[in-house]
Coordinates of C-alpha atoms and ligand atoms in Angstrom, one line a residue:
M1 CA 19.0 46.7 78.0
E2 CA 21.9 44.5 78.7
I3 CA 24.7 47.0 78.6
L4 CA 27.8 45.2 78.5
N5 CA 30.0 48.3 76.8
L6 CA 29.0 52.7 76.5
R7 CA 30.8 53.4 74.0
G8 CA 32.9 56.8 73.8
I9 CA 33.1 59.3 70.4
G10 CA 34.1 57.8 67.0
K11 CA 35.2 54.6 65.6
S12 CA 38.4 55.0 68.0
K13 CA 39.6 52.9 71.3
Y14 CA 38.1 55.0 74.1
K15 CA 38.4 54.8 78.0
V16 CA 34.9 55.9 79.6
T17 CA 34.5 56.8 83.5
A18 CA 32.1 54.4 84.2
L19 CA 31.2 56.4 87.3
F20 CA 30.4 59.1 85.8
M21 CA 28.4 57.5 83.2
G22 CA 27.0 55.7 85.8
I23 CA 25.6 58.8 88.0
V24 CA 25.1 60.4 84.4
M25 CA 22.5 57.9 84.3
L26 CA 21.0 57.6 87.8
L27 CA 20.2 61.8 86.8
C28 CA 18.8 60.1 83.6
G29 CA 16.5 57.5 85.6
C30 CA 18.3 55.1 83.9
R31 CA 19.8 51.5 85.5
P32 CA 23.5 52.3 86.4
F33 CA 25.9 49.5 84.8
S34 CA 24.7 45.9 85.1
G35 CA 27.2 43.1 83.8
L36 CA 29.6 46.2 82.9
T37 CA 32.6 44.2 82.5
V38 CA 35.7 46.4 84.1
S39 CA 38.9 46.2 82.5
D40 CA 40.4 48.1 85.2
V41 CA 39.7 50.1 88.8
N42 CA 41.1 52.7 90.1
T43 CA 41.2 51.8 94.1
E44 CA 42.9 55.6 94.7
D45 CA 39.3 57.4 94.8
G46 CA 37.0 54.5 93.5
T47 CA 36.5 55.3 89.7
E48 CA 36.1 53.2 87.9
T49 CA 37.3 52.8 83.9
M50 CA 36.9 50.8 81.1
S51 CA 39.0 50.0 78.8
N52 CA 38.8 47.7 75.2
D53 CA 41.2 48.3 73.6
S54 CA 40.9 46.8 70.0
L55 CA 37.4 45.2 70.7
I56 CA 34.1 45.8 68.0
S57 CA 31.3 47.5 69.9
V58 CA 27.7 45.6 68.3
G59 CA 24.6 46.7 69.4
F60 CA 21.6 43.7 69.1
S61 CA 18.1 44.1 68.8
Q62 CA 16.8 40.1 69.1
L63 CA 12.6 40.0 68.8
G64 CA 12.4 37.9 72.2
S65 CA 12.2 35.5 74.1
E66 CA 8.8 33.3 72.3
S67 CA 10.2 29.6 71.4
T68 CA 13.2 27.5 72.0
W69 CA 14.4 28.6 68.8
R70 CA 15.1 32.3 69.7
S71 CA 16.4 31.2 73.4
A72 CA 19.3 29.2 71.4
N73 CA 19.5 31.9 68.8
T74 CA 20.5 34.4 71.0
E75 CA 22.5 32.3 73.4
S76 CA 24.9 31.5 69.5
V77 CA 25.3 35.7 69.4
K78 CA 26.3 36.1 72.2
A79 CA 28.7 32.7 72.9
A80 CA 30.1 33.7 69.7
L81 CA 29.8 38.1 70.3
S82 CA 31.5 37.5 73.8
T83 CA 34.6 39.9 74.6
G84 CA 37.3 37.2 74.8
N85 CA 36.3 36.6 70.5
G86 CA 37.2 40.8 70.5
F87 CA 33.4 42.2 70.4
F88 CA 31.3 44.1 73.0
L89 CA 28.1 43.1 72.8
I90 CA 24.8 45.4 73.9
F91 CA 21.9 43.2 73.6
D92 CA 18.5 44.2 74.2
N93 CA 15.2 42.1 74.1
A94 CA 12.1 43.6 72.6
R95 CA 9.5 41.2 73.4
Q96 CA 8.1 40.7 70.6
K97 CA 7.4 44.6 70.3
Q98 CA 8.6 46.2 67.5
E99 CA 8.5 50.1 68.4
K100 CA 10.9 48.3 71.7
Q101 CA 13.3 47.2 68.6
F102 CA 12.8 50.7 67.1
K103 CA 14.3 52.0 70.3
A104 CA 17.0 49.8 71.0
V105 CA 18.8 50.7 67.2
R106 CA 17.9 54.6 67.9
G107 CA 19.5 53.7 71.3
F108 CA 22.7 51.7 69.5
I109 CA 23.1 54.6 67.0
S110 CA 23.3 57.3 69.7
Q111 CA 26.1 55.1 71.3
R112 CA 27.8 54.9 68.3
V113 CA 28.2 51.4 67.8
D114 CA 30.1 49.7 65.3
Y115 CA 27.2 47.4 64.0
I116 CA 24.4 47.2 64.7
V117 CA 22.6 43.5 64.0
I118 CA 18.4 43.2 64.3
C119 CA 16.0 40.1 64.2
P120 CA 13.1 42.0 62.5
V121 CA 10.2 40.5 64.6
I122 CA 8.0 42.0 60.9
Q123 CA 8.8 42.3 57.7
D124 CA 7.7 46.0 57.0
G125 CA 8.1 49.9 58.9
W126 CA 11.8 49.6 59.2
D127 CA 12.5 52.8 56.7
V128 CA 13.2 55.1 58.9
V129 CA 15.2 53.6 61.6
L130 CA 17.3 52.0 59.2
S131 CA 17.6 55.2 57.4
E132 CA 19.0 57.1 60.4
A133 CA 21.9 54.4 60.6
K134 CA 22.8 54.6 57.4
D135 CA 23.1 58.4 58.0
A136 CA 25.3 57.5 61.3
G137 CA 27.3 56.0 59.0
I138 CA 26.8 52.4 61.0
P139 CA 26.1 49.4 59.1
V140 CA 22.9 47.6 59.8
I141 CA 22.9 43.4 59.6
L142 CA 19.8 41.7 59.7
L143 CA 19.6 38.7 61.6
D144 CA 17.0 35.2 61.3
R145 CA 14.4 37.4 59.6
Y146 CA 14.3 39.4 56.4
I147 CA 12.5 43.5 56.3
S148 CA 10.8 44.5 53.1
V149 CA 12.8 47.9 52.0
A150 CA 12.1 50.4 49.5
D151 CA 16.2 50.8 49.6
E152 CA 17.7 47.6 50.2
S153 CA 21.2 50.0 51.0
L154 CA 19.7 50.4 54.2
Y155 CA 21.5 47.1 55.2
T156 CA 24.5 45.7 54.6
T157 CA 23.7 42.0 54.4
F158 CA 21.0 38.8 55.3
I159 CA 22.1 36.0 57.4
G160 CA 19.9 33.3 58.3
E161 CA 17.9 30.7 56.9
D162 CA 15.4 30.5 53.5
M163 CA 11.4 30.2 55.0
Y164 CA 10.6 29.9 51.5
A165 CA 12.1 27.0 50.2
E166 CA 11.5 25.3 54.8
G167 CA 8.0 25.9 53.5
A168 CA 7.7 24.1 49.8
S169 CA 10.5 21.0 51.6
A170 CA 7.1 20.7 53.8
G171 CA 4.9 20.2 50.7
K172 CA 7.0 17.9 48.9
W173 CA 7.2 15.8 51.9
L174 CA 3.9 15.7 51.9
E175 CA 3.4 14.8 48.3
S176 CA 5.8 12.6 49.0
Y177 CA 4.2 10.6 52.4
L178 CA 0.8 10.8 50.1
E179 CA 2.3 8.9 47.4
E180 CA 3.7 6.6 49.6
E181 CA 0.5 5.7 51.3
G182 CA -1.2 5.5 48.6
I183 CA -4.0 8.1 49.2
A184 CA -2.4 11.4 46.6
G185 CA -6.0 10.9 44.8
E186 CA -7.8 11.1 47.9
D187 CA -9.3 14.5 49.5
I188 CA -6.5 15.9 52.0
N189 CA -8.1 18.6 54.8
I190 CA -5.5 21.0 55.9
V191 CA -4.9 23.3 59.0
V192 CA -1.9 25.4 59.7
L193 CA -0.6 27.2 62.7
E194 CA 1.2 30.1 61.4
G195 CA 3.4 32.4 63.4
T196 CA 3.8 36.0 64.1
S197 CA 1.8 37.4 61.5
G198 CA 3.9 39.3 58.9
S199 CA 6.9 37.6 59.9
S200 CA 9.3 36.6 57.4
A201 CA 9.2 33.1 58.7
Q202 CA 5.7 33.1 58.9
A203 CA 5.7 34.8 55.5
G204 CA 8.1 32.8 53.9
R205 CA 6.8 29.7 55.3
T206 CA 2.5 30.1 54.2
K207 CA 4.3 31.0 50.6
G208 CA 6.4 28.2 50.6
F209 CA 4.2 25.8 51.0
G210 CA 0.7 27.0 49.0
A211 CA 3.1 27.1 46.4
I212 CA 3.1 23.3 46.8
A213 CA -0.4 22.8 47.5
A214 CA -1.8 24.4 44.8
R215 CA -0.5 22.3 42.6
H216 CA -2.7 19.9 43.9
M217 CA -6.9 20.9 43.6
N218 CA -7.6 17.6 46.8
W219 CA -5.5 19.6 49.0
N220 CA -7.7 21.5 51.1
M221 CA -6.9 24.4 53.0
L222 CA -9.9 24.1 55.8
A223 CA -8.2 27.1 57.6
S224 CA -4.6 28.5 58.7
A225 CA -4.7 30.4 62.0
N226 CA -2.0 32.5 64.4
G227 CA -0.6 30.9 67.0
E228 CA 2.5 33.1 67.3
F229 CA 5.0 30.6 67.8
T230 CA 4.0 30.6 71.1
Q231 CA 3.8 26.9 72.7
A232 CA 0.2 28.4 74.8
K233 CA -0.9 30.2 71.5
G234 CA -0.2 27.0 69.5
K235 CA -2.6 24.9 72.1
E236 CA -5.3 27.4 72.1
T237 CA -5.5 27.5 68.2
M238 CA -5.5 23.9 67.6
A239 CA -8.1 23.3 70.5
R240 CA -10.4 26.4 68.6
L241 CA -9.2 23.9 65.4
L242 CA -10.8 20.9 66.6
H243 CA -13.8 22.5 67.9
E244 CA -14.2 24.0 64.5
F245 CA -13.3 20.9 61.8
D246 CA -13.9 17.1 62.5
D247 CA -11.9 16.1 59.1
I248 CA -8.6 17.5 60.1
D249 CA -6.3 15.2 58.2
I250 CA -2.7 17.3 58.2
I251 CA -1.7 19.9 60.8
V252 CA 1.0 21.7 59.8
C253 CA 2.4 24.3 62.9
Q254 CA 5.4 26.7 61.4
N255 CA 7.6 25.9 64.4
D256 CA 8.1 23.7 67.0
D257 CA 6.3 25.1 70.3
M258 CA 2.9 25.8 68.5
A259 CA 3.7 22.2 67.7
F260 CA 4.0 21.0 71.7
G261 CA 1.6 23.5 72.4
A262 CA -0.8 21.9 69.4
L263 CA -0.2 18.5 70.8
E264 CA -1.3 19.3 74.4
A265 CA -5.0 20.3 72.9
L266 CA -5.1 16.9 70.6
N267 CA -3.7 14.7 73.3
E268 CA -6.8 16.2 75.2
A269 CA -9.1 15.7 72.8
G270 CA -7.8 12.0 72.3
I271 CA -6.3 12.5 69.1
K272 CA -3.2 10.8 67.8
T273 CA -1.0 12.1 65.8
G274 CA 1.8 10.5 63.1
G275 CA 1.1 7.1 62.6
K276 CA -1.1 4.7 60.2
G277 CA -4.3 6.5 59.3
E278 CA -3.7 8.9 62.1
K279 CA -3.4 13.1 61.9
V280 CA 0.0 14.0 60.1
L281 CA 2.1 16.3 62.1
I282 CA 4.1 19.1 60.3
S283 CA 6.4 21.0 62.5
F284 CA 9.6 23.2 61.4
D285 CA 12.9 24.3 64.2
G286 CA 14.2 20.9 64.5
T287 CA 14.7 21.3 67.9
K288 CA 15.6 18.4 70.1
Q289 CA 12.5 18.2 72.1
A290 CA 11.0 17.8 68.9
L291 CA 13.3 15.5 67.2
E292 CA 12.7 13.1 69.8
L293 CA 9.0 13.0 68.6
V294 CA 10.3 12.6 65.0
E295 CA 11.8 9.1 66.9
Q296 CA 9.0 8.1 68.5
G297 CA 6.6 8.5 65.2
V298 CA 4.8 11.5 66.8
I299 CA 5.1 14.4 64.8
N300 CA 5.7 13.0 60.8
V301 CA 8.5 15.4 59.3
D302 CA 10.1 18.7 60.8
I303 CA 11.5 21.0 58.9
E304 CA 15.4 22.4 60.1
C305 CA 15.3 26.1 60.8
N306 CA 19.2 26.7 62.2
P307 CA 19.7 29.1 65.1
N308 CA 23.2 29.2 65.9
S309 CA 24.4 32.0 63.2
G310 CA 26.8 33.3 65.9
D311 CA 29.6 32.5 64.3
L312 CA 28.7 33.4 60.5
L313 CA 27.8 36.3 62.0
S314 CA 30.8 36.8 63.6
K315 CA 33.0 35.5 60.8
V316 CA 30.9 38.4 58.6
I317 CA 31.7 41.1 61.0
S318 CA 35.0 40.6 61.3
D319 CA 35.4 40.2 57.4
L320 CA 33.9 43.7 57.3
E321 CA 36.7 45.1 59.7
D322 CA 39.3 43.5 57.6
G323 CA 37.5 44.9 54.7
N324 CA 37.0 41.6 53.0
P325 CA 33.9 41.3 50.0
I326 CA 31.0 40.3 51.7
E327 CA 27.3 38.8 50.4
K328 CA 23.8 40.4 50.4
T329 CA 22.8 37.2 51.5
Y330 CA 23.6 34.3 53.7
Y331 CA 21.9 30.6 53.7
M332 CA 22.4 28.1 57.0
D333 CA 22.6 25.0 56.0
E334 CA 19.3 23.0 57.1
K335 CA 17.8 19.6 56.4
V336 CA 14.6 17.8 56.7
F337 CA 14.4 15.1 59.4
T338 CA 12.4 12.0 59.7
K339 CA 12.0 8.9 61.5
E340 CA 14.5 7.2 58.6
N341 CA 17.3 9.8 59.4
V342 CA 16.3 11.9 62.7
S343 CA 18.1 9.1 65.7
E344 CA 21.7 10.4 64.1
Y345 CA 21.1 14.3 64.6
I346 CA 19.4 14.3 68.3
E347 CA 22.2 13.2 70.1
D348 CA 24.2 16.4 69.3
R349 CA 21.3 18.9 69.0
N350 CA 21.7 21.6 71.2
Y351 CA 18.6 23.7 71.4
Ligands
GZL401 C1 12.2 31.3 62.0 C2 12.6 31.9 63.3 C3 11.1 31.7 63.8 C4 10.9 30.1 64.2 C5 10.0 30.1 65.7 O1 14.0 31.6 61.1 O2 12.4 33.9 62.7 O3 11.3 32.6 65.0 O4 10.9 29.1 63.3 C6 10.6 31.6 66.0 O5 10.8 29.5 66.1 O6 9.8 32.1 67.2

């Protein structure tokens, strides 16, 4: 946990004696402040005090750093919720472990932050810890991924992407592609490399693509296998599927990192993708590296999933601070990239 700020009692603006807090943390076996933003130092007795007049403290539980997309999402939030923009950000990387997210959220509650932001690694299991945040009077904002809770008042708003729509976009693109190739009536064998099991990204994309696939009796879903949104697992999973099936026509990777891994396995097997009569490769996220592969005709289509939600998050928090009405859901703008349109977007892609 990067501690950029330790909040005192209540919502009032405060002064914290960093030296005292550092000793307390040492006694508790914690690492003293690292990266502490000290606005003034009293050199007479060596104590350091930190004042943060009119800054908004935010505890951010990021699920991990598993993909290019995730790193871009983290950077987007850190850039938007900077001290210069009026925030003190406490950042925690849960390394894909929900238990670590629970621990981070409870830490934010004990530090009485003004807001808690969570990218939930999986959908289930959030009711208890979010009830604790509600009891503490701290608004919770979901970023990127959804949760399944009985009481929707446990979170204030969701800012992210419509995963179901992303999955459906991939299915609709495949319908058009097969029509254009004149093979819409032929048997089509499909494998899917899925992201983190139980995440709203994996569930939404699977359901959205599945709804389109259900319209076609000749679309054979050979297998869906977990690639954990990582390149390494994507390679391993693709290699296993190539070993299992020798008649795969369509490969759906639920993010670019798994597509990069799949391409490693396909290349090692001497199998090409993207071209006429070659296997079709469908991916999600729209990272620069992947868009370059779309332009080269290696990835057939990439469904954008925009990680740059930091500015919108900052605006929503500011609206909450000002007492302005806010929506329960904010979706990011997203595109479908193909060889026909991708070139105009690659240059400016910042992830
Ligand atoms: C989608 C996001 C997914 C990305 C992956 O919003 O949660 O998680 O598609 C990332 O790259 O790992």
